[in-house]
Amino acid sequence: MPTTHAYSASSAKAALGPFTLERREPRPQDVLIDIQYCGVCHSDIHQARDEWGGAIFPMVPGHEIVGKVSQVGSAVTDFKVGDSVGVGCFVDSCRECPPCLQGDEQYCERGMVSTYNGRQRDGTPTYGGYSTRITVDSKYVLRIPEGIPLERAAPLLCAGITTYSPLRHYGLKPGGKLAVVGLGGLGHMGVKLGKAMGAEVTVLSTSPSKRDDALALGATHFAATSDKKTFKALANQFDLILDTVSAPHDYNAYLGLLKLDGTMILVGVPEAPTPLAAFPLVMKRRKLGGSLIGGIRETQEMLDFCAKHQVASDVEVIPIQKINEAYERMIKGDVRYRFVIDIASLKQA
């Protein structure tokens, strides 16, 4: 296998820079993918800087991968050379536990194998999509439908499925009232998907300046949570709240916005624990839930739904050489709404 060019973090304090690695030769069930685009998730920053602990260095981030199949193993029947495909947040699972058997591989009881910063079953580290190619078992590869530009499809493999899965699982219905907390990489997809599912969408943001963007993305309403009167005005209004925010905030205040039997779903992960009171839950039989990503079957369903409803991520395409600058801009919220790396820039480096 020819050397694969990549960008990696050599340590938690290091800037990302050029790196080379060896991908495995495709086994009978594998496909080799020439990567064209890779989205930049906020979790890439957390992991490259070892903010969640357990980082494996050198680390090649990237789990929003799209490209073209360049080689297939002898046992592969679902893909052929030239197909547009994607790889999301994981590349393997045990395939035997109850979650895996029901198509929820993301909740594998033995632990899914992360696309990067993880270890294969044989103990070798995984390297992600900030690279020119990747070899993946075909059972963990997604087909990118026609009609979605590849650069705008890449973030769907994390941001898209992270918001689609809970909206489906917790039962968003046409005409239902959905509030999306936060308007970043996850939030903007929550708005688009909620609208496509027929819901009446309200964006809740601390930044009044995001009103025009929220409405342009498909929200019907916008409310600034920096105005404390908002929580009184919108009390008991929503069937579902999709909370995408990873900064500390008061869950109790948002729970008060739910109707009787309403559900608030956490997809953002603040670094510190958040105090939770019983009264906002018990007084209206409300529920607080969470969601990770989706399994392979559901992720393919999401991609097909997005193609049918013309939903895709809003992206800013960058060369790999600007990845460190992009990380700093992401921390400041200076992106509308997802950076995507053009991997051709890495091939030309």
Coordinates of C-alpha atoms in Angstrom, one line a residue:
M1 CA 0.0 0.0 0.0
P2 CA 1.4 3.4 -1.0
T3 CA 2.2 5.8 1.9
T4 CA -0.9 7.8 3.0
H5 CA -0.3 11.5 3.6
A6 CA -2.1 13.0 6.6
Y7 CA -2.1 15.8 9.2
S8 CA -1.7 14.8 12.8
A9 CA -1.3 16.1 16.4
S10 CA 1.9 14.7 17.9
S11 CA 0.9 15.7 21.4
A12 CA -1.8 17.6 23.3
K13 CA 0.2 20.8 23.1
A14 CA 1.3 20.5 19.4
A15 CA -0.2 22.2 16.4
L16 CA -1.3 19.8 13.7
G17 CA 1.2 19.1 10.9
P18 CA 2.2 16.8 8.1
F19 CA 2.3 13.1 8.9
T20 CA 2.5 9.8 7.0
L21 CA 0.9 6.5 7.8
E22 CA 0.3 3.1 6.4
R23 CA -3.3 1.9 5.7
R24 CA -3.9 -1.8 5.6
E25 CA -4.4 -3.6 2.3
P26 CA -8.1 -4.2 1.7
R27 CA -9.2 -7.6 3.1
P28 CA -12.0 -9.5 1.4
Q29 CA -14.7 -7.4 3.1
D30 CA -12.9 -4.0 2.9
V31 CA -13.1 -1.0 0.7
L32 CA -10.3 1.5 0.1
I33 CA -11.6 5.0 -0.1
D34 CA -9.7 8.0 -1.7
I35 CA -10.9 10.8 0.6
Q36 CA -12.0 14.0 -1.0
Y37 CA -13.5 16.0 1.9
C38 CA -13.4 15.7 5.7
G39 CA -15.5 17.8 8.0
V40 CA -14.1 19.4 11.2
C41 CA -16.0 18.5 14.3
H42 CA -15.6 20.3 17.6
S43 CA -14.8 17.0 19.1
D44 CA -11.7 16.9 16.9
I45 CA -10.3 19.8 19.0
H46 CA -11.2 18.2 22.3
Q47 CA -9.5 15.0 21.4
A48 CA -6.5 16.5 19.6
R49 CA -5.9 18.6 22.8
D50 CA -6.6 15.6 25.1
E51 CA -9.4 17.6 26.9
W52 CA -11.4 14.4 27.4
G53 CA -8.5 12.3 28.4
G54 CA -7.2 9.0 27.0
A55 CA -5.8 10.5 23.8
I56 CA -3.7 8.3 21.6
F57 CA -0.8 10.2 19.9
P58 CA 0.1 10.7 17.2
M59 CA -3.5 11.4 16.3
V60 CA -5.1 11.9 12.9
P61 CA -8.5 13.4 13.6
G62 CA -11.6 13.4 11.3
H63 CA -14.8 11.4 11.4
E64 CA -16.9 13.2 8.7
I65 CA -15.3 11.5 5.7
V66 CA -16.5 11.4 2.1
G67 CA -14.7 10.2 -1.0
K68 CA -14.7 7.7 -3.9
V69 CA -14.1 4.0 -3.7
S70 CA -10.8 3.1 -5.3
Q71 CA -10.6 -0.6 -4.5
V72 CA -12.9 -3.3 -3.2
G73 CA -12.2 -6.6 -1.5
S74 CA -13.2 -9.9 -3.1
A75 CA -16.3 -10.4 -0.8
V76 CA -17.7 -6.9 -1.2
T77 CA -21.0 -6.7 -3.1
D78 CA -22.5 -3.4 -2.0
F79 CA -19.9 -1.1 -3.4
K80 CA -17.9 -0.7 -6.6
V81 CA -14.9 1.4 -7.7
G82 CA -16.0 5.0 -8.3
D83 CA -18.9 5.0 -5.8
S84 CA -19.4 8.1 -3.7
V85 CA -19.2 6.9 0.0
G86 CA -18.8 8.2 3.5
V87 CA -17.4 7.1 6.8
G88 CA -18.7 8.5 10.1
C89 CA -17.7 8.2 13.7
F90 CA -17.0 4.5 14.0
V91 CA -15.5 1.8 11.8
D92 CA -16.3 -1.4 13.7
S93 CA -18.2 -2.8 16.6
C94 CA -18.6 -6.3 18.2
R95 CA -21.6 -7.2 15.9
E96 CA -22.9 -9.6 18.5
C97 CA -24.4 -7.6 21.4
P98 CA -28.1 -6.6 21.5
P99 CA -27.5 -3.0 20.4
C100 CA -25.3 -4.1 17.4
L101 CA -27.9 -6.8 16.4
Q102 CA -30.7 -4.2 16.4
G103 CA -28.6 -1.7 14.3
D104 CA -27.5 0.6 17.2
E105 CA -23.8 -0.1 16.8
Q106 CA -23.0 3.3 18.3
Y107 CA -24.1 1.8 21.7
C108 CA -22.1 -1.4 21.3
E109 CA -21.7 -3.0 24.7
R110 CA -18.1 -3.8 24.0
G111 CA -17.4 -0.3 22.7
M112 CA -17.6 0.8 19.1
V113 CA -14.2 1.3 17.3
S114 CA -13.9 5.0 16.8
T115 CA -12.8 6.2 13.4
Y116 CA -9.8 7.9 15.0
N117 CA -8.3 8.0 18.5
G118 CA -9.4 4.5 19.0
R119 CA -8.0 1.0 18.6
Q120 CA -9.0 -1.8 16.2
R121 CA -9.8 -5.2 17.7
D122 CA -6.2 -6.2 17.2
G123 CA -5.0 -3.2 19.2
T124 CA -3.7 -1.1 16.4
P125 CA -4.6 2.6 16.6
T126 CA -7.2 4.1 14.2
Y127 CA -6.4 7.2 12.2
G128 CA -9.1 9.5 10.8
G129 CA -10.0 11.5 7.8
Y130 CA -7.4 14.3 7.8
S131 CA -5.7 12.0 5.3
T132 CA -5.7 11.0 1.6
R133 CA -7.2 7.5 2.0
I134 CA -8.8 5.1 4.4
T135 CA -9.5 1.3 4.5
V136 CA -12.8 0.4 6.1
D137 CA -14.9 -2.7 6.5
S138 CA -17.8 -2.3 3.9
K139 CA -20.4 -2.9 6.6
Y140 CA -19.4 0.4 8.2
V141 CA -19.4 2.5 4.9
L142 CA -22.3 4.7 3.9
R143 CA -23.5 5.5 0.4
I144 CA -23.7 9.2 -0.5
P145 CA -26.9 9.8 -2.5
E146 CA -26.8 11.8 -5.7
G147 CA -27.9 15.3 -5.2
I148 CA -25.9 16.2 -2.1
P149 CA -22.6 17.9 -2.9
L150 CA -19.8 15.9 -1.3
E151 CA -18.4 18.8 0.6
R152 CA -21.8 19.5 2.1
A153 CA -22.5 15.8 2.8
A154 CA -19.4 15.3 5.0
P155 CA -20.8 17.0 8.2
L156 CA -24.0 15.0 7.8
L157 CA -21.9 11.9 9.0
C158 CA -21.6 13.4 12.5
A159 CA -23.6 16.7 12.9
G160 CA -26.4 15.4 10.7
I161 CA -26.9 12.1 12.3
T162 CA -26.4 13.5 15.8
T163 CA -29.5 15.7 15.3
Y164 CA -31.5 13.4 13.1
S165 CA -31.4 10.3 15.4
P166 CA -32.9 12.0 18.5
L167 CA -35.6 13.7 16.5
R168 CA -36.7 10.4 15.1
H169 CA -36.2 8.4 18.3
Y170 CA -38.1 10.9 20.6
G171 CA -40.9 11.2 18.1
L172 CA -40.9 14.6 16.4
K173 CA -44.2 14.8 14.5
P174 CA -45.3 17.1 11.7
G175 CA -46.8 20.2 13.3
G176 CA -44.9 19.5 16.5
K177 CA -43.2 22.4 18.3
L178 CA -39.4 22.0 18.4
A179 CA -36.9 24.3 20.1
V180 CA -33.3 24.1 19.1
V181 CA -30.9 25.4 21.7
G182 CA -27.7 26.8 20.1
L183 CA -27.1 27.6 16.4
G184 CA -23.7 26.1 15.6
G185 CA -22.6 23.0 13.7
L186 CA -25.2 20.8 15.4
G187 CA -27.9 23.4 15.9
H188 CA -28.1 24.5 12.2
M189 CA -28.6 20.9 11.2
G190 CA -31.3 20.5 13.9
V191 CA -33.2 23.5 12.4
K192 CA -33.0 22.1 8.9
L193 CA -34.0 18.6 9.8
G194 CA -36.7 19.7 12.1
K195 CA -38.2 21.8 9.4
A196 CA -37.9 19.0 6.8
M197 CA -39.8 16.8 9.3
G198 CA -42.6 19.3 9.3
A199 CA -42.1 20.8 12.8
E200 CA -42.5 24.4 13.8
V201 CA -39.0 25.3 14.8
T202 CA -37.8 27.9 17.3
V203 CA -34.2 28.7 17.8
L204 CA -33.1 29.6 21.3
S205 CA -29.7 31.4 21.4
T206 CA -27.7 33.6 23.7
S207 CA -26.8 35.7 20.6
P208 CA -29.5 38.0 19.3
S209 CA -27.3 38.5 16.2
K210 CA -28.1 35.0 15.1
R211 CA -31.8 35.8 14.5
D212 CA -31.5 36.4 10.7
D213 CA -29.5 33.2 10.2
A214 CA -32.0 31.2 12.2
L215 CA -34.9 32.4 10.1
A216 CA -32.9 31.9 6.9
L217 CA -32.1 28.3 7.9
G218 CA -35.8 27.5 8.3
A219 CA -36.8 28.4 11.8
T220 CA -40.2 30.0 12.3
H221 CA -39.3 31.8 15.5
F222 CA -36.2 33.0 17.3
A223 CA -35.8 34.0 20.9
A224 CA -32.7 35.4 22.7
T225 CA -32.1 33.5 26.0
S226 CA -29.9 36.3 27.2
D227 CA -33.2 38.1 27.9
K228 CA -34.5 36.4 31.0
K229 CA -38.1 37.3 30.0
T230 CA -37.8 34.7 27.3
F231 CA -38.1 31.9 29.8
K232 CA -41.4 33.3 31.1
A233 CA -42.8 34.1 27.7
L234 CA -42.1 30.6 26.3
A235 CA -43.0 28.5 29.4
N236 CA -44.9 25.3 28.6
Q237 CA -44.6 25.8 24.8
F238 CA -42.6 22.9 23.3
D239 CA -43.0 19.2 22.6
L240 CA -39.3 18.7 22.2
I241 CA -36.2 20.7 22.9
L242 CA -32.9 19.7 21.2
D243 CA -30.1 21.0 23.3
T244 CA -26.9 21.3 21.2
V245 CA -24.9 23.5 23.6
S246 CA -21.6 22.2 25.1
A247 CA -21.0 25.3 27.3
P248 CA -22.4 25.3 30.9
H249 CA -26.0 26.4 31.1
D250 CA -29.1 25.9 33.3
Y251 CA -31.0 22.8 32.2
N252 CA -33.7 23.6 34.7
A253 CA -34.6 26.8 33.0
Y254 CA -35.0 25.1 29.6
L255 CA -37.0 22.2 31.1
G256 CA -39.6 24.8 32.1
L257 CA -40.2 25.5 28.4
L258 CA -41.6 22.0 27.8
K259 CA -45.3 21.2 27.6
L260 CA -46.9 18.4 29.7
D261 CA -45.0 15.2 28.7
G262 CA -42.5 17.1 26.7
T263 CA -38.9 15.9 26.3
M264 CA -35.6 17.7 26.4
I265 CA -32.8 15.9 24.5
L266 CA -29.1 16.5 25.2
V267 CA -26.6 16.2 22.4
G268 CA -24.1 18.8 23.6
V269 CA -21.7 17.7 26.3
P270 CA -20.6 20.4 28.8
E271 CA -17.3 19.7 30.5
A272 CA -18.7 20.1 34.1
P273 CA -21.7 18.4 35.6
T274 CA -24.9 20.4 35.6
P275 CA -27.2 20.5 38.7
L276 CA -30.7 19.2 38.0
A277 CA -33.7 19.9 40.1
A278 CA -36.7 17.5 40.4
F279 CA -39.5 20.1 40.3
P280 CA -39.1 21.1 36.6
L281 CA -39.6 17.4 35.7
V282 CA -42.2 16.2 38.2
M283 CA -44.6 19.2 37.8
K284 CA -45.3 18.5 34.1
R285 CA -44.2 14.9 33.7
R286 CA -41.4 16.0 31.6
K287 CA -38.4 13.9 30.5
L288 CA -34.7 14.6 30.1
G289 CA -32.9 12.3 27.7
G290 CA -29.7 12.1 25.7
S291 CA -28.5 10.8 22.3
L292 CA -25.2 10.0 20.8
I293 CA -25.0 9.5 17.0
G294 CA -26.8 6.8 15.0
G295 CA -26.2 3.3 13.7
I296 CA -25.2 2.5 10.2
R297 CA -28.8 1.7 9.1
E298 CA -30.1 4.9 10.6
T299 CA -27.3 7.0 9.2
Q300 CA -28.0 5.7 5.7
E301 CA -31.7 6.6 6.3
M302 CA -30.7 10.1 7.3
L303 CA -28.6 10.5 4.2
D304 CA -31.4 9.4 2.0
F305 CA -33.8 11.7 3.8
C306 CA -31.5 14.6 3.3
A307 CA -31.2 13.9 -0.4
K308 CA -35.0 13.7 -0.7
H309 CA -35.6 16.9 1.2
Q310 CA -32.6 18.8 -0.2
V311 CA -31.0 19.2 3.2
A312 CA -27.2 19.6 3.5
S313 CA -24.7 21.3 5.8
D314 CA -23.7 24.9 5.4
V315 CA -19.9 24.7 5.0
E316 CA -16.7 26.7 4.6
V317 CA -14.2 24.7 2.6
I318 CA -10.6 25.1 3.7
P319 CA -7.2 23.7 2.7
I320 CA -5.6 21.4 5.3
Q321 CA -2.8 24.0 5.8
K322 CA -5.4 26.2 7.6
I323 CA -6.6 23.6 10.1
N324 CA -4.9 25.1 13.1
E325 CA -6.4 28.5 12.3
A326 CA -9.8 26.8 11.8
Y327 CA -9.6 25.3 15.3
E328 CA -9.1 28.7 16.8
R329 CA -11.9 30.2 14.8
M330 CA -14.2 27.3 15.9
I331 CA -13.5 28.0 19.5
K332 CA -14.6 31.6 18.9
G333 CA -17.7 30.5 17.0
D334 CA -16.4 32.1 13.8
V335 CA -17.7 29.6 11.3
R336 CA -21.1 29.3 9.4
Y337 CA -21.5 26.5 10.2
R338 CA -19.0 23.7 9.6
F339 CA -15.4 23.7 8.3
V340 CA -14.7 21.1 5.7
I341 CA -11.2 20.2 4.5
D342 CA -10.5 19.8 0.8
I343 CA -8.2 16.8 0.9
A344 CA -6.8 17.7 -2.5
S345 CA -4.8 20.4 -0.7
L346 CA -3.1 17.6 1.3
K347 CA -2.3 15.6 -1.8
Q348 CA -0.7 18.7 -3.3
A349 CA 1.4 19.6 -0.2

